[in-house]
Coordinates of C-alpha atoms in Angstrom, one line a residue:
M17 CA 0.0 0.0 0.0
A18 CA 1.3 3.4 -0.9
A19 CA 2.3 5.7 1.8
V20 CA 0.1 8.8 2.3
P21 CA 1.7 11.9 3.8
L22 CA 0.3 12.7 7.3
D23 CA -0.2 16.4 6.5
L24 CA -2.5 15.4 3.6
L25 CA -4.6 13.2 5.9
D26 CA -4.9 16.1 8.4
R27 CA -6.1 18.4 5.6
I28 CA -8.7 15.9 4.6
R29 CA -10.0 15.5 8.2
A30 CA -10.2 19.4 8.4
L31 CA -12.2 19.6 5.2
E32 CA -14.6 16.9 6.5
R33 CA -15.0 18.8 9.7
Q34 CA -15.8 22.0 7.9
V35 CA -18.3 20.3 5.6
R36 CA -20.1 18.9 8.7
E37 CA -20.2 22.4 10.3
L38 CA -21.6 23.9 7.1
A39 CA -24.2 21.2 6.8
G40 CA -25.3 21.8 10.4
R41 CA -25.5 25.5 9.9
A42 CA -27.7 25.1 6.8
Q43 CA -30.3 23.4 9.0
T44 CA -30.3 26.1 11.6
R45 CA -32.9 28.8 11.3
P46 CA -31.8 32.4 12.1
A47 CA -33.4 34.3 14.9
M48 CA -36.7 35.8 13.8
T49 CA -37.3 38.3 16.6
Q50 CA -34.8 41.0 15.8
I51 CA -33.1 42.7 12.9
N52 CA -29.6 44.0 13.6
H53 CA -28.6 45.5 10.3
G54 CA -30.2 46.7 7.0
A55 CA -33.6 47.8 6.0
V56 CA -37.0 46.0 6.0
V57 CA -39.0 46.7 2.9
I58 CA -42.7 45.9 2.6
G59 CA -43.8 46.5 -1.0
E60 CA -46.3 45.5 -3.6
G61 CA -49.3 46.7 -1.5
G62 CA -48.1 44.8 1.6
S63 CA -48.8 46.0 5.2
L64 CA -47.7 45.6 8.8
D65 CA -50.4 44.7 11.3
V66 CA -49.7 44.6 15.0
R67 CA -52.6 43.5 17.3
A68 CA -53.2 43.2 21.0
P69 CA -54.1 39.8 22.5
G70 CA -57.8 40.8 22.4
G71 CA -57.6 41.4 18.6
A72 CA -57.6 45.2 18.6
Q73 CA -55.2 46.6 16.0
I74 CA -52.4 48.7 17.7
L75 CA -50.3 49.6 14.7
G76 CA -51.0 49.4 11.0
V77 CA -48.6 50.5 8.3
G78 CA -49.3 50.1 4.6
Q79 CA -52.3 50.4 2.4
F80 CA -55.7 51.5 3.9
A81 CA -59.1 50.5 2.7
T82 CA -59.2 53.8 0.8
G83 CA -56.4 52.6 -1.4
R84 CA -54.0 55.2 0.0
Y85 CA -51.0 54.4 2.2
G86 CA -50.4 55.6 5.7
V87 CA -49.8 54.8 9.4
S88 CA -52.4 54.1 12.0
M89 CA -51.9 53.8 15.7
A90 CA -54.7 52.8 18.1
R91 CA -55.3 52.0 21.8
E92 CA -55.0 48.6 23.3
D93 CA -58.5 48.9 24.9
G94 CA -60.2 48.9 21.6
T95 CA -61.6 52.5 21.9
G96 CA -60.5 53.4 18.5
V97 CA -57.8 55.0 16.4
A98 CA -55.5 57.5 18.3
L99 CA -53.3 58.8 15.5
E100 CA -53.3 58.5 11.7
V101 CA -50.8 59.8 9.2
G102 CA -52.3 59.7 5.7
G103 CA -54.6 57.0 4.7
N104 CA -57.6 59.3 4.3
D105 CA -59.8 59.3 1.2
T106 CA -58.5 60.8 -2.1
T107 CA -60.7 63.9 -2.0
S108 CA -58.2 65.7 0.3
A109 CA -54.4 65.8 0.9
Q110 CA -53.0 63.3 3.3
M111 CA -53.3 64.6 6.9
I112 CA -52.0 64.1 10.4
R113 CA -55.0 63.4 12.6
L114 CA -55.5 62.8 16.3
F115 CA -58.7 61.2 17.6
A116 CA -60.4 61.2 21.0
R117 CA -61.4 57.8 22.5
G118 CA -64.3 56.5 20.5
G119 CA -64.3 59.6 18.4
Y120 CA -63.3 58.2 15.0
P121 CA -63.8 59.4 12.3
S122 CA -64.0 63.0 13.7
P123 CA -60.5 64.2 14.7
I124 CA -59.8 66.6 17.5
V125 CA -56.5 67.8 16.0
M126 CA -55.5 67.8 12.4
D127 CA -54.0 69.9 9.6
D128 CA -56.2 71.3 6.8
G129 CA -56.9 68.7 4.1
Y130 CA -57.4 71.3 1.4
A131 CA -55.4 74.4 2.4
D132 CA -51.8 73.6 2.7
G133 CA -49.9 75.2 5.6
Y134 CA -53.0 75.9 7.8
L135 CA -54.3 74.3 11.0
G136 CA -57.5 72.4 10.5
R137 CA -58.6 71.5 14.1
P138 CA -59.1 72.5 16.8
W139 CA -61.1 75.5 15.8
V140 CA -59.9 78.6 17.6
P141 CA -62.3 81.4 18.7
I142 CA -61.3 85.0 17.9
P143 CA -62.6 87.4 20.6
L144 CA -64.0 90.8 19.5
A145 CA -64.5 93.3 22.3
P146 CA -67.7 95.5 22.1
S147 CA -67.3 99.3 22.2
A148 CA -70.4 101.4 21.3
T149 CA -74.0 101.6 20.1
V150 CA -74.8 103.5 16.9
T151 CA -76.8 106.8 16.5
A152 CA -74.9 108.4 13.6
A153 CA -74.8 108.1 9.8
D154 CA -71.0 107.6 9.8
W155 CA -69.5 104.1 10.1
R156 CA -68.6 103.4 13.7
T157 CA -66.6 100.4 14.9
T158 CA -68.8 98.5 17.4
H159 CA -66.5 95.5 17.9
A160 CA -62.7 95.0 17.4
G161 CA -60.2 92.2 17.9
S162 CA -56.8 91.0 16.8
I163 CA -56.1 87.7 15.1
W164 CA -53.0 85.6 14.6
T165 CA -54.0 83.5 11.6
Q166 CA -53.9 79.7 12.1
H167 CA -56.8 78.5 9.9
A168 CA -57.7 79.0 6.3
V169 CA -61.4 79.9 7.1
L170 CA -62.9 82.5 9.4
A171 CA -66.4 81.5 10.5
A172 CA -68.3 84.6 11.6
Q173 CA -71.7 84.9 13.3
W174 CA -72.9 88.5 14.0
S175 CA -76.1 90.6 13.8
V176 CA -77.4 94.2 13.8
Y177 CA -80.7 95.5 15.4
A178 CA -82.6 98.7 14.7
P179 CA -85.9 99.7 16.5
A180 CA -89.1 100.5 14.6
G181 CA -88.8 103.5 12.4
T182 CA -85.0 103.2 12.2
T183 CA -82.8 101.6 9.7
A184 CA -79.2 100.5 10.4
E185 CA -76.5 98.9 8.3
A186 CA -73.5 96.8 9.5
R187 CA -70.4 95.2 7.9
L188 CA -67.5 93.0 8.8
M189 CA -64.1 94.5 8.1
L190 CA -60.4 93.4 8.0
N191 CA -57.7 95.8 9.0
R192 CA -54.3 94.8 7.8
G193 CA -51.6 97.3 8.3
G194 CA -54.1 100.2 8.2
A195 CA -55.7 99.0 5.0
L196 CA -59.5 98.2 5.4
T197 CA -61.1 95.5 3.4
Q198 CA -64.8 94.5 3.7
L199 CA -65.5 90.8 4.1
G200 CA -68.7 89.8 2.5
D201 CA -71.8 91.9 2.1
S202 CA -73.3 94.4 4.5
I203 CA -76.6 93.6 6.3
T204 CA -79.4 96.0 6.8
S205 CA -82.1 96.1 9.5
T206 CA -85.3 98.0 10.0
G207 CA -87.3 97.4 13.2
K208 CA -85.8 94.0 13.9
E209 CA -82.5 92.0 14.3
V210 CA -80.9 90.7 11.2
F211 CA -78.3 87.9 11.4
A212 CA -75.2 87.2 9.3
S213 CA -73.4 83.8 9.0
Q214 CA -70.2 84.0 6.9
R215 CA -67.4 81.6 5.9
I216 CA -64.5 83.9 4.9
T217 CA -62.0 82.0 2.7
P218 CA -58.4 82.8 1.8
S219 CA -59.5 84.4 -1.5
A220 CA -61.4 87.0 0.6
H221 CA -59.2 87.6 3.6
G222 CA -55.8 87.0 1.9
L223 CA -54.1 85.9 5.2
S224 CA -51.5 83.2 5.4
R225 CA -50.8 81.2 8.5
G226 CA -49.0 83.3 11.1
D227 CA -50.2 86.7 9.6
T228 CA -51.6 89.2 12.1
A229 CA -54.6 91.5 11.4
A230 CA -57.6 93.0 13.1
L231 CA -61.3 92.2 12.6
L232 CA -63.9 94.9 13.0
I233 CA -67.7 95.1 13.0
Q234 CA -68.8 98.5 11.9
A235 CA -72.4 99.9 11.9
R236 CA -74.2 103.1 11.0
R237 CA -77.7 104.5 11.1
T238 CA -79.1 105.3 7.7
A239 CA -82.6 106.4 8.6
G240 CA -84.7 107.3 11.7
T241 CA -83.8 108.5 15.1
G242 CA -83.5 105.3 17.1
T243 CA -80.4 103.6 18.6
A244 CA -79.0 100.7 16.6
V245 CA -77.0 97.9 18.1
A246 CA -74.6 95.4 16.5
W247 CA -73.6 92.1 18.2
C248 CA -70.8 89.6 17.6
H249 CA -72.0 86.1 18.4
G250 CA -68.7 84.5 17.7
I251 CA -65.8 84.3 15.2
W252 CA -63.7 81.2 14.9
G253 CA -60.8 80.0 12.8
A254 CA -61.9 76.8 11.0
N255 CA -60.8 74.2 8.5
T256 CA -61.9 74.3 4.8
A257 CA -64.8 72.0 3.9
T258 CA -64.2 71.8 0.2
P259 CA -61.3 72.3 -2.3
K260 CA -63.0 75.5 -3.5
E261 CA -62.8 77.1 -0.1
A262 CA -59.0 76.7 -0.1
K263 CA -58.6 78.9 -3.1

């Protein structure tokens, strides 16, 4: 029998050992509970769904029933969605929305879905301080207040009253840097109270988020000798309701 060098036998034994190790490792499954390096990609319409033991969804990432993509976070107790980023229907831009317990689908905090750059909710009241009644033919400011614009829409509720035999007129004005602009139409009253309900959009007020200005209610007596009175029932910053309001 031919002599075989010992170093060659040692090398064969080492190769056999390495083959056995590789075969064993091929049968070993890697840990599935952690990712140490690299990115995880979920594509082709896939999603990530994390649920509590009771079945309530806690985290959803991917495609919503609307067909759009977003992130949804909910409470373990099943009281509804707490936070959504995107995922809303295609009629408005993707929003960030916070929801009260059980309040879905009406958010308590959101950006405006149609007017970019504006706050949507919460709606913020704009106080106007009363100052005077009206007994003259000249325009007189009856209410005044300053605003720091947060919303795209100003929702205004106000009125004017004139007693029998007296006619009065009132209007809502914007004062920006000393330049006065009338917002909407004037209202006229004779012997009764006349109410105005306005939604003043960016095309009318021209204010961007963060701009400061003053809102005024002005009134004047146009006939008769009675005393006219204007009231501000409330002015709020509000979100747009349609794409048209955002323009």
